[in-house]
Coordinates of C-alpha atoms in Angstrom, one line a residue:
Chain A
X1 CA 0.0 0.0 0.0
X2 CA 1.4 3.4 -1.0
X3 CA 1.5 6.5 1.1
X4 CA 0.0 9.9 0.6
X5 CA 2.8 12.4 0.6
X6 CA 2.5 16.2 0.8
X7 CA 5.4 18.3 -0.4
X8 CA 5.5 21.9 0.9
X9 CA 7.4 23.4 -2.1
X10 CA 9.2 26.7 -2.0
X11 CA 10.1 29.4 -4.5
X12 CA 12.6 32.2 -4.6
X13 CA 12.3 35.1 -7.0
X14 CA 9.3 33.3 -8.6
X15 CA 11.4 30.3 -9.5
X16 CA 11.0 26.9 -7.9
X17 CA 13.8 26.1 -5.5
X18 CA 16.0 23.2 -6.2
X19 CA 15.4 21.7 -2.8
X20 CA 11.7 21.4 -3.6
X21 CA 12.6 19.0 -6.5
X22 CA 14.8 17.1 -4.1
X23 CA 11.8 16.9 -1.7
X24 CA 9.7 15.7 -4.6
X25 CA 12.1 12.9 -5.3
X26 CA 12.1 11.9 -1.6
X27 CA 8.3 12.0 -1.8
X28 CA 8.3 9.5 -4.7
X29 CA 10.6 7.2 -2.7
X30 CA 8.4 7.4 0.4
X31 CA 5.0 7.2 -1.5
X32 CA 6.0 3.8 -3.0
X33 CA 3.8 1.9 -5.4
X34 CA 0.2 3.1 -5.5
X35 CA 1.2 6.2 -3.5
X36 CA -0.1 9.6 -4.0
X37 CA 1.9 12.9 -4.1
X38 CA 0.4 16.4 -3.7
X39 CA 2.5 19.6 -3.7
X40 CA 1.6 22.9 -2.3
X41 CA 3.2 26.2 -3.2
X42 CA 2.6 29.4 -1.1
X43 CA 3.6 32.9 -2.0
X44 CA 2.8 36.3 -3.5
X45 CA 2.8 35.1 -7.1
X46 CA 3.3 31.4 -7.7
X47 CA 2.2 30.8 -11.2
X48 CA 5.7 30.4 -12.8
X49 CA 7.0 28.1 -10.1
X50 CA 3.7 26.1 -10.1
X51 CA 4.1 25.4 -13.9
X52 CA 7.6 24.2 -13.3
X53 CA 6.4 22.0 -10.4
X54 CA 3.4 20.6 -12.4
X55 CA 5.8 19.4 -15.1
X56 CA 6.7 16.7 -12.6
X57 CA 4.5 13.6 -12.2
X58 CA 2.1 13.9 -9.2
X59 CA -1.6 14.0 -8.4
X60 CA -1.9 17.8 -8.1
X61 CA -0.1 21.0 -7.4
X62 CA -2.0 23.2 -5.0
X63 CA -1.4 27.0 -5.2
X64 CA -2.1 29.4 -2.4
X65 CA -1.3 32.9 -3.5
X66 CA -2.0 36.3 -2.0
X67 CA -0.2 39.7 -1.7
X68 CA 0.0 39.1 2.1
X69 CA 2.0 35.9 1.4
X70 CA 4.8 37.7 -0.6
X71 CA 7.2 37.5 2.4
X72 CA 7.5 34.4 4.6
X73 CA 5.7 34.7 7.9
X74 CA 5.0 31.7 10.1
X75 CA 1.5 32.6 11.1
X76 CA 0.3 33.3 7.6
X77 CA 2.1 30.5 5.9
X78 CA 0.8 28.0 8.4
X79 CA -2.7 29.4 7.8
X80 CA -2.2 28.9 4.1
X81 CA -1.1 25.2 4.3
X82 CA -3.2 24.0 7.2
X83 CA -6.4 23.5 5.1
X84 CA -4.4 21.6 2.5
X85 CA -2.9 19.4 5.2
X86 CA -6.3 18.8 6.7
X87 CA -7.8 17.9 3.4
X88 CA -5.0 15.7 2.0
X89 CA -4.5 13.9 5.3
X90 CA -0.9 13.1 4.4
X91 CA 0.9 10.1 5.8
X92 CA 4.1 12.0 5.2
X93 CA 4.8 15.8 4.9
X94 CA 8.2 16.8 3.4
X95 CA 9.8 20.3 3.4
X96 CA 13.2 21.7 2.6
X97 CA 15.3 22.4 5.7
X98 CA 15.5 26.0 4.7
X99 CA 14.9 29.2 6.6
X100 CA 11.2 28.9 6.1
X101 CA 10.9 25.1 5.9
X102 CA 12.6 24.6 9.3
X103 CA 10.3 27.3 10.7
X104 CA 7.1 25.9 9.3
X105 CA 7.7 22.1 9.8
X106 CA 7.4 22.0 13.6
X107 CA 4.1 23.8 13.4
X108 CA 2.8 21.2 11.0
X109 CA 4.2 18.4 13.1
X110 CA 2.6 19.8 16.2
X111 CA -0.7 20.3 14.3
X112 CA -0.7 16.6 13.3
X113 CA 0.7 15.5 16.7
X114 CA 3.4 13.9 14.6
X115 CA 7.0 13.1 15.0
X116 CA 9.5 14.9 12.9
X117 CA 13.0 14.1 11.6
X118 CA 14.8 17.3 10.7
X119 CA 17.7 18.1 8.3
X120 CA 17.8 14.7 6.6
X121 CA 20.8 14.0 4.3
X122 CA 19.9 10.5 3.2
X123 CA 16.8 8.3 3.0
X124 CA 17.3 4.5 2.9
X125 CA 14.9 1.7 2.2
X126 CA 11.2 1.8 1.3
X127 CA 7.8 1.0 3.0
X128 CA 7.8 0.7 6.8
X129 CA 11.6 0.1 6.9
X130 CA 12.6 3.5 5.7
X131 CA 15.3 5.2 7.7
X132 CA 16.5 8.7 7.7
X133 CA 20.1 9.8 8.2
X134 CA 20.9 13.2 9.7
X135 CA 23.9 15.1 11.1
X136 CA 24.2 15.8 14.8
X137 CA 26.7 18.1 16.5
X138 CA 26.8 19.9 13.1
X139 CA 28.2 16.8 11.4
X140 CA 30.6 15.6 14.0
X141 CA 28.4 12.5 14.0
X142 CA 25.4 11.1 12.1
X143 CA 22.3 9.4 13.5
X144 CA 19.8 7.2 11.7
X145 CA 16.2 7.6 12.6
X146 CA 13.0 5.6 12.1
X147 CA 9.4 6.6 12.7
X148 CA 7.5 4.5 15.3
X149 CA 4.1 5.9 14.4
X150 CA 2.6 8.2 11.7
X151 CA 2.1 10.7 10.3
X152 CA 5.7 11.6 9.5
X153 CA 7.1 15.0 9.0
X154 CA 10.5 15.3 7.4
X155 CA 12.8 18.2 6.4
X156 CA 15.6 17.6 4.0
X157 CA 18.9 19.4 3.8
X158 CA 19.4 21.2 0.4
X159 CA 22.0 19.7 -2.0
X160 CA 22.1 16.2 -0.5
X161 CA 19.3 14.2 -2.2
X162 CA 18.9 13.7 -6.0
X163 CA 16.4 16.1 -7.6
X164 CA 13.3 14.6 -9.2
X165 CA 13.6 13.8 -12.9
X166 CA 10.1 12.5 -13.7
X167 CA 9.1 15.4 -15.9
X168 CA 6.7 16.0 -18.8
X169 CA 3.6 15.2 -16.8
X170 CA 1.4 18.3 -16.7
X171 CA -0.1 17.6 -13.3
X172 CA -3.3 19.6 -12.6
X173 CA -2.8 23.0 -10.8
X174 CA -5.5 23.8 -8.2
X175 CA -5.8 27.3 -6.9
X176 CA -7.0 27.8 -3.4
X177 CA -8.3 31.1 -1.9
X178 CA -6.5 32.6 1.1
X179 CA -7.7 34.8 3.8
X180 CA -5.6 36.1 6.7
X181 CA -6.4 34.3 10.0
X182 CA -7.9 36.5 12.7
X183 CA -6.4 37.9 14.7
X184 CA -3.0 38.4 13.0
X185 CA -0.4 38.7 15.7
X186 CA 2.8 39.0 13.7
X187 CA 3.3 41.4 10.9
X188 CA 6.4 41.8 8.6
X189 CA 6.7 45.6 8.4
X190 CA 9.8 45.9 6.3
X191 CA 12.0 43.7 4.1
X192 CA 15.4 44.8 3.0
X193 CA 17.6 42.9 0.6
X194 CA 21.2 42.6 1.9
X195 CA 23.4 44.2 -0.7
X196 CA 26.3 42.2 -2.1
X197 CA 25.1 39.1 -0.4
X198 CA 23.5 37.5 -3.3
X199 CA 24.5 33.8 -3.1
X200 CA 23.2 31.7 -0.3
X201 CA 26.2 30.4 1.6
X202 CA 24.7 26.9 2.2
X203 CA 23.9 26.4 -1.5
X204 CA 27.2 27.8 -3.0
X205 CA 29.4 25.4 -4.9
X206 CA 32.6 27.4 -3.9
X207 CA 33.1 29.0 -0.5
X208 CA 36.1 31.3 0.2
X209 CA 36.4 31.6 3.9
X210 CA 38.5 33.9 6.1
X211 CA 39.7 33.6 9.7
X212 CA 41.6 35.7 12.2
X213 CA 44.5 35.7 9.7
X214 CA 42.6 38.1 7.5
X215 CA 43.2 40.7 10.2
X216 CA 40.6 43.3 9.3
X217 CA 37.3 43.9 7.5
X218 CA 39.3 45.3 4.6
X219 CA 41.3 42.1 4.5
X220 CA 38.2 40.3 3.3
X221 CA 38.3 42.3 0.0
X222 CA 40.7 39.9 -1.9
X223 CA 38.7 36.9 -0.6
X224 CA 35.4 38.5 -1.8
X225 CA 37.0 39.1 -5.2
X226 CA 38.1 35.5 -5.5
X227 CA 34.6 34.3 -4.4
X228 CA 33.0 36.5 -7.0
X229 CA 35.2 35.2 -9.8
X230 CA 34.3 31.6 -8.9
X231 CA 30.6 32.5 -8.6
X232 CA 31.0 31.4 -4.9
X233 CA 30.1 32.8 -1.5
X234 CA 32.1 34.4 1.2
X235 CA 32.4 32.7 4.6
X236 CA 34.2 33.3 7.9
X237 CA 35.3 31.6 11.1
X238 CA 33.9 32.5 14.4
X239 CA 37.2 34.2 15.3
X240 CA 36.8 36.6 12.3
X241 CA 33.2 37.3 13.2
X242 CA 33.9 37.9 16.9
X243 CA 36.7 40.2 15.9
X244 CA 34.2 42.3 14.0
X245 CA 35.8 41.7 10.5
X246 CA 32.5 40.5 9.1
X247 CA 28.8 39.8 9.7
X248 CA 27.7 36.8 11.8
X249 CA 25.6 35.7 8.9
X250 CA 28.9 34.6 7.3
X251 CA 30.0 32.4 10.2
X252 CA 30.7 28.7 9.4
X253 CA 30.9 26.2 12.2
X254 CA 28.9 24.4 14.8
X255 CA 27.5 27.8 15.7
X256 CA 26.7 29.4 12.4
X257 CA 26.2 27.6 9.2
X258 CA 27.2 24.1 7.9
X259 CA 28.4 24.1 4.3
X260 CA 29.2 21.3 1.9
X261 CA 30.5 23.0 -1.3
X262 CA 32.6 21.4 -4.0
X263 CA 35.5 23.6 -3.1
X264 CA 36.2 25.2 0.3
X265 CA 39.1 27.6 0.5
X266 CA 40.1 28.4 4.1
X267 CA 42.3 31.5 4.3
X268 CA 44.0 32.4 7.6
X269 CA 41.8 29.9 9.5
X270 CA 43.6 27.8 12.1
X271 CA 40.9 25.1 12.2
X272 CA 39.2 25.1 15.6
X273 CA 37.1 22.0 16.1
X274 CA 33.9 24.1 16.1
X275 CA 34.8 25.5 12.7
X276 CA 35.8 22.1 11.2
X277 CA 32.3 20.8 12.2
X278 CA 30.8 23.3 9.8
X279 CA 33.0 22.6 6.7
X280 CA 34.7 19.2 6.9
X281 CA 32.1 17.6 4.7
X282 CA 33.1 19.8 1.8
X283 CA 34.3 17.8 -1.3
X284 CA 37.7 19.5 -1.7
X285 CA 39.4 21.6 1.0
X286 CA 42.2 24.0 0.3
X287 CA 44.0 25.7 3.2
X288 CA 46.2 28.7 3.2
X289 CA 47.8 29.6 6.4
X290 CA 51.1 31.2 7.7
X291 CA 51.3 28.6 10.5
X292 CA 52.4 25.3 9.1
X293 CA 51.3 23.6 12.3
X294 CA 47.7 24.9 12.0
X295 CA 45.1 22.0 12.5
X296 CA 43.3 23.0 9.3
X297 CA 46.1 21.3 7.4
X298 CA 45.2 18.0 8.9
X299 CA 42.0 17.9 7.0
X300 CA 42.9 19.9 3.9
X301 CA 43.4 18.1 0.5
X302 CA 45.8 20.8 -0.5
X303 CA 47.7 23.1 1.8
X304 CA 49.8 26.2 1.2
X305 CA 52.0 27.5 4.0
X306 CA 52.3 31.2 3.3
X307 CA 50.8 34.7 3.3
X308 CA 47.3 34.8 2.1
X309 CA 47.7 38.4 1.0
X310 CA 50.4 37.3 -1.4
X311 CA 48.8 34.1 -2.6
X312 CA 45.1 35.0 -3.0
X313 CA 45.6 38.0 -5.4
X314 CA 48.0 36.0 -7.4
X315 CA 45.6 33.0 -7.5
X316 CA 42.7 35.3 -8.5
X317 CA 44.8 36.7 -11.4
X318 CA 45.9 33.3 -12.6
X319 CA 42.3 32.0 -12.5
X320 CA 41.1 35.1 -14.3
X321 CA 43.6 34.4 -17.1
X322 CA 42.8 30.8 -17.4
X323 CA 39.0 31.3 -17.4
X324 CA 39.4 33.9 -20.1
X325 CA 41.6 31.6 -22.1
X326 CA 38.9 28.9 -22.0
X327 CA 36.1 31.2 -22.9
X328 CA 37.9 32.8 -25.8
Chain B
X1 CA 6.6 41.5 32.8
X2 CA 7.5 37.9 33.0
X3 CA 10.1 36.5 30.6
X4 CA 10.6 32.8 30.3
X5 CA 13.7 31.3 28.6
X6 CA 13.8 27.7 27.3
X7 CA 17.4 26.5 27.4
X8 CA 19.4 23.3 27.0
X9 CA 22.7 22.0 28.2
X10 CA 25.0 20.9 25.4
X11 CA 28.6 19.7 24.8
X12 CA 31.1 22.5 24.5
X13 CA 31.7 23.4 20.8
X14 CA 35.4 22.3 21.1
X15 CA 34.5 18.8 22.1
X16 CA 35.2 15.9 19.8
X17 CA 32.6 13.3 19.5
X18 CA 33.6 9.7 20.5
X19 CA 31.5 6.6 20.3
X20 CA 31.8 4.0 23.0
X21 CA 29.6 0.8 22.6
X22 CA 27.6 2.6 20.0
X23 CA 26.8 5.6 22.2
X24 CA 28.2 9.1 22.4
X25 CA 30.8 9.1 25.3
X26 CA 30.0 11.8 27.9
X27 CA 32.9 11.2 30.3
X28 CA 35.2 14.2 30.8
X29 CA 33.1 16.3 28.5
X30 CA 32.8 20.1 29.2
X31 CA 29.1 21.1 29.3
X32 CA 27.8 24.6 28.4
X33 CA 24.5 26.4 27.9
X34 CA 23.7 25.8 24.2
X35 CA 25.2 29.0 22.6
X36 CA 21.9 30.1 21.0
X37 CA 20.1 29.6 24.3
X38 CA 22.8 31.7 26.0
X39 CA 21.8 34.6 23.7
X40 CA 18.2 34.1 24.8
X41 CA 19.2 34.2 28.5
X42 CA 21.3 37.3 27.9
X43 CA 18.4 39.0 26.1
X44 CA 16.0 38.2 29.0
X45 CA 18.4 39.6 31.6
X46 CA 18.8 42.8 29.5
X47 CA 15.0 43.1 29.4
X48 CA 15.0 42.7 33.2
X49 CA 17.6 45.5 33.5
X50 CA 15.9 47.9 31.2
X51 CA 12.3 47.2 32.2
X52 CA 10.5 45.8 35.2
X53 CA 10.8 42.2 34.4
X54 CA 11.4 38.8 36.2
X55 CA 13.2 36.0 34.4
X56 CA 12.5 32.3 34.7
X57 CA 14.8 29.8 32.9
X58 CA 13.3 26.4 32.0
X59 CA 15.2 23.3 31.0
X60 CA 14.5 19.6 30.4
X61 CA 16.9 16.9 31.3
X62 CA 18.5 15.0 34.2
X63 CA 19.9 16.4 37.5
X64 CA 23.2 17.4 35.8
X65 CA 21.3 20.1 33.9
X66 CA 21.0 22.0 37.2
X67 CA 24.5 23.2 36.5
X68 CA 23.6 25.0 33.3
X69 CA 20.5 26.5 35.0
X70 CA 22.7 27.8 37.9
X71 CA 24.9 29.5 35.3
X72 CA 21.8 31.2 33.9
X73 CA 20.8 32.3 37.4
X74 CA 24.3 33.7 37.9
X75 CA 23.9 35.7 34.7
X76 CA 20.9 37.3 36.3
X77 CA 17.8 35.1 35.9
X78 CA 15.6 35.0 39.0
X79 CA 14.2 31.5 39.0
X80 CA 14.9 28.1 37.4
X81 CA 12.7 25.1 36.6
X82 CA 14.1 21.7 35.7
X83 CA 11.6 19.4 34.1
X84 CA 12.6 15.7 34.4
X85 CA 13.5 14.6 30.9
X86 CA 14.7 11.1 31.5
X87 CA 11.6 9.6 29.9
X88 CA 11.4 12.0 27.0
X89 CA 12.9 10.6 23.9
X90 CA 11.9 12.9 21.0
X91 CA 11.2 16.5 20.3
X92 CA 7.4 16.0 20.4
X93 CA 7.6 14.6 23.9
X94 CA 9.9 17.3 25.2
X95 CA 7.7 20.0 23.7
X96 CA 4.6 18.4 25.3
X97 CA 6.3 18.5 28.8
X98 CA 7.4 22.2 28.4
X99 CA 3.9 23.2 27.0
X100 CA 2.2 21.5 30.0
X101 CA 4.4 23.4 32.4
X102 CA 3.9 26.8 30.5
X103 CA 0.2 26.3 30.2
X104 CA 0.0 26.8 34.0
X105 CA 2.2 29.8 34.0
X106 CA 1.5 33.4 33.1
X107 CA 4.2 35.1 31.0
X108 CA 4.7 37.9 28.3
X109 CA 7.8 36.9 26.5
X110 CA 9.1 33.4 25.7
X111 CA 12.7 33.3 24.5
X112 CA 14.7 30.3 23.2
X113 CA 17.7 29.5 21.0
X114 CA 17.3 29.2 17.2
X115 CA 18.4 25.6 17.5
X116 CA 20.7 23.4 19.6
X117 CA 24.2 22.7 18.5
X118 CA 23.9 19.1 19.4
X119 CA 20.6 17.7 18.1
X120 CA 20.2 20.7 15.8
X121 CA 16.6 19.9 14.8
X122 CA 15.2 23.2 15.8
X123 CA 11.8 21.8 16.7
X124 CA 11.1 22.1 20.4
X125 CA 10.5 25.9 20.9
X126 CA 8.3 26.3 17.8
X127 CA 6.3 23.2 18.7
X128 CA 5.8 24.7 22.2
X129 CA 4.6 28.0 20.8
X130 CA 2.2 26.3 18.4
X131 CA 0.8 24.0 21.1
X132 CA 0.2 27.1 23.3
X133 CA -1.4 29.0 20.4
X134 CA 1.3 31.6 20.5
X135 CA 2.9 33.4 17.5
X136 CA 6.6 33.2 17.0
X137 CA 9.4 34.9 15.2
X138 CA 12.5 32.8 14.7
X139 CA 16.2 33.6 14.4
X140 CA 16.0 37.2 15.6
X141 CA 19.1 39.5 15.8
X142 CA 17.3 42.4 17.5
X143 CA 14.4 42.7 19.9
X144 CA 12.6 45.7 21.3
X145 CA 9.7 45.4 23.7
X146 CA 7.3 48.3 24.1
X147 CA 4.2 47.6 26.1
X148 CA 2.4 44.7 24.7
X149 CA 4.2 44.8 21.4
X150 CA 7.6 43.5 20.2
X151 CA 9.6 44.7 17.2
X152 CA 12.3 42.4 16.0
X153 CA 14.7 42.0 13.2
X154 CA 15.5 38.6 11.5
X155 CA 17.6 37.5 8.6
X156 CA 16.1 35.1 6.2
X157 CA 17.7 33.9 3.0
X158 CA 19.7 37.1 2.5
X159 CA 16.8 39.4 3.4
X160 CA 16.5 41.4 6.5
X161 CA 12.9 41.4 7.8
X162 CA 11.5 43.7 10.5
X163 CA 8.6 42.0 12.2
X164 CA 6.1 43.3 14.8
X165 CA 4.6 40.8 17.2
X166 CA 1.8 41.0 19.8
X167 CA 2.7 39.6 23.2
X168 CA 2.8 36.9 24.5
X169 CA 5.0 35.5 21.8
X170 CA 8.0 33.3 21.3
X171 CA 11.3 34.7 19.9
X172 CA 14.2 32.4 19.0
X173 CA 17.7 33.9 19.2
X174 CA 20.2 34.0 16.3
X175 CA 23.8 34.9 16.6
X176 CA 24.4 38.6 16.7
X177 CA 21.4 39.3 19.0
X178 CA 23.8 40.2 21.8
X179 CA 27.1 39.4 23.5
X180 CA 26.4 37.2 26.5
X181 CA 28.0 38.2 29.7
X182 CA 30.2 36.1 31.9
X183 CA 28.6 35.5 35.3
X184 CA 30.2 37.7 37.9
X185 CA 31.4 36.4 41.2
X186 CA 28.6 38.1 43.2
X187 CA 26.2 36.7 40.6
X188 CA 27.5 33.2 41.1
X189 CA 27.1 33.6 44.9
X190 CA 23.6 34.9 44.6
X191 CA 22.6 32.1 42.1
X192 CA 23.2 29.5 44.9
X193 CA 20.3 31.0 46.8
X194 CA 17.9 31.5 43.9
X195 CA 15.0 29.0 43.6
X196 CA 15.5 25.9 41.4
X197 CA 12.3 23.8 41.2
X198 CA 12.3 20.2 40.0
X199 CA 9.2 19.2 38.1
X200 CA 8.2 15.6 37.2
X201 CA 6.0 14.5 34.4
X202 CA 3.4 13.4 37.0
X203 CA 3.4 17.0 38.4
X204 CA 2.5 18.1 34.9
X205 CA -0.3 15.5 34.6
X206 CA 1.5 13.7 31.8
X207 CA 1.3 9.9 31.5
X208 CA 4.0 7.7 29.8
X209 CA 1.5 7.3 26.9
X210 CA 1.2 11.0 26.4
X211 CA 4.9 11.3 25.7
X212 CA 5.5 7.9 24.0
X213 CA 8.1 8.5 21.2
X214 CA 7.1 8.8 17.6
X215 CA 10.7 8.7 16.4
X216 CA 13.6 6.4 17.4
X217 CA 17.3 6.4 16.7
X218 CA 18.5 3.1 15.1
X219 CA 22.1 3.9 14.4
X220 CA 24.9 6.3 15.2
X221 CA 28.1 6.8 13.2
X222 CA 31.0 9.1 12.8
X223 CA 31.9 10.7 9.5
X224 CA 34.8 9.2 7.6
X225 CA 38.1 10.7 8.8
X226 CA 39.7 13.2 6.4
X227 CA 43.4 12.7 5.7
X228 CA 45.9 15.4 5.5
X229 CA 46.6 16.0 1.8
X230 CA 49.4 17.5 -0.1
X231 CA 51.5 20.6 0.7
X232 CA 52.1 22.7 -2.4
X233 CA 55.8 23.5 -2.9
X234 CA 57.6 26.2 -4.9
X235 CA 57.3 29.9 -4.7
X236 CA 54.1 32.0 -4.5
X237 CA 53.9 32.0 -8.3
X238 CA 54.1 28.2 -8.6
X239 CA 51.7 27.7 -5.7
X240 CA 49.1 30.0 -7.2
X241 CA 49.5 28.2 -10.6
X242 CA 48.9 24.8 -9.0
X243 CA 46.0 26.1 -6.9
X244 CA 44.3 27.6 -10.0
X245 CA 44.4 24.3 -11.9
X246 CA 43.1 22.4 -8.8
X247 CA 40.2 24.8 -8.4
X248 CA 39.3 24.7 -12.1
X249 CA 39.4 20.9 -12.1
X250 CA 37.2 20.7 -9.1
X251 CA 34.7 23.2 -10.4
X252 CA 34.5 21.6 -13.8
X253 CA 36.2 24.4 -15.6
X254 CA 39.3 22.5 -16.4
X255 CA 41.0 22.5 -19.8
X256 CA 42.4 26.0 -19.2
X257 CA 46.1 26.2 -19.5

């Protein structure tokens, strides 16, 4: 017997987020033979993302759109999905473990009086034997979990599961009306886009990260230039954030963000255990540090003992030349 | 004004994780207040200093957790409550116990950490708010309380939101909210005399059935150890040349010479 799975999909800038396709693939695995998948999309304008989603095989795509849903707000978004949850009566609800997914999922789990497994990086098995692997201690260890009773609520970490590929389906799109719940107790009164902070650190394929060795806010400039050239994101160690060189939103570590890019370039970072927890699952690690004894070299695939202010600009120049040569 | 802070005791961030007989070894480990919860405690104590407020810190766990609660009292909280968590095995159960306690308590502001650095699921506080019918604003970096209204700032996906909330409400603390203080010596002395109340599930009217787990751990493992790789030799010029090729290879832009 298959399961009924509800995917709470997400969009950004009116495009379907990649993690929602990963959630859809997970839904397919959990639904099993004879299962049933419904997606729901909430936002200000969701038509474009809904079309994209409906191209993937499923029972229906439910859209809840309203001007008051343009910006994520827990109270309103829950009010938008709750009627869908109640109607679909899902065996499983899947969300991305994103800023909004991790915020909304516990409300849905509580509403269903359900257990939840958060931040899942792998799903193994099918049917009742399914297990979910997730990091604990920011990836210093991994635990495997199993549900003892339904319904199930699961959030999946972006960039870890395969995205759904069952396209060309034209699933029906169903629009649902939305009205604010009364009373509304939280209100987003202002939204400001952070300038120069375009790429999400946790989704970047390349991260250039600076530590105490960067020595100042200005010292981050060559790192930012390298990150930009590689279409990557800028990160930092706790020491650099505490010293005021950069914003806490850049911090990578057990406090801060956990990143798993293709390439992680650690500049002037000694490699405290709390930092390593946040980046040691990166595919390739490059470390640049003056201190040849720094612990970061114990986990780096390639190490350079030297002055980052000499190496980084030279590296950026070389890369620029080589990239230009390829493109010409 | 009554401010309640939900907090958890965790391993220090510099601890390595060791498995002994398939379990995480706890001997010799240094324990701390979960860093995100520490921001919440600090924010509560600041509210107390700025406005006429009392602060209660609430935690779930075994008797050892009293140590973390005493630290919060030393930071300036007035009262501590320790709910017996020895029978609570998942986030749903923990949230049920906390909700049962809070349902009998009057408060204006509920503060907690954005997530715990050990389990990292980020469920409990939001479940509690939902169960109590309270609104919440997660991952805040600024909080201003004015009468029955709160104004806070949160960062979400590269955007900075300003959110107004009617009290009572839950706020979860993100890094950058404040700089937690170290407990002072007089603070530590005073903390010893402040009330710390132990609460059992029976006190809360919860049966084992009410908190039966929905989720169970079946396995625990450590990530594969990374090996130290290669040190690049040569002068800066040669090192930069090698690095450039390595990066282009890894990002799929190889072929450049």
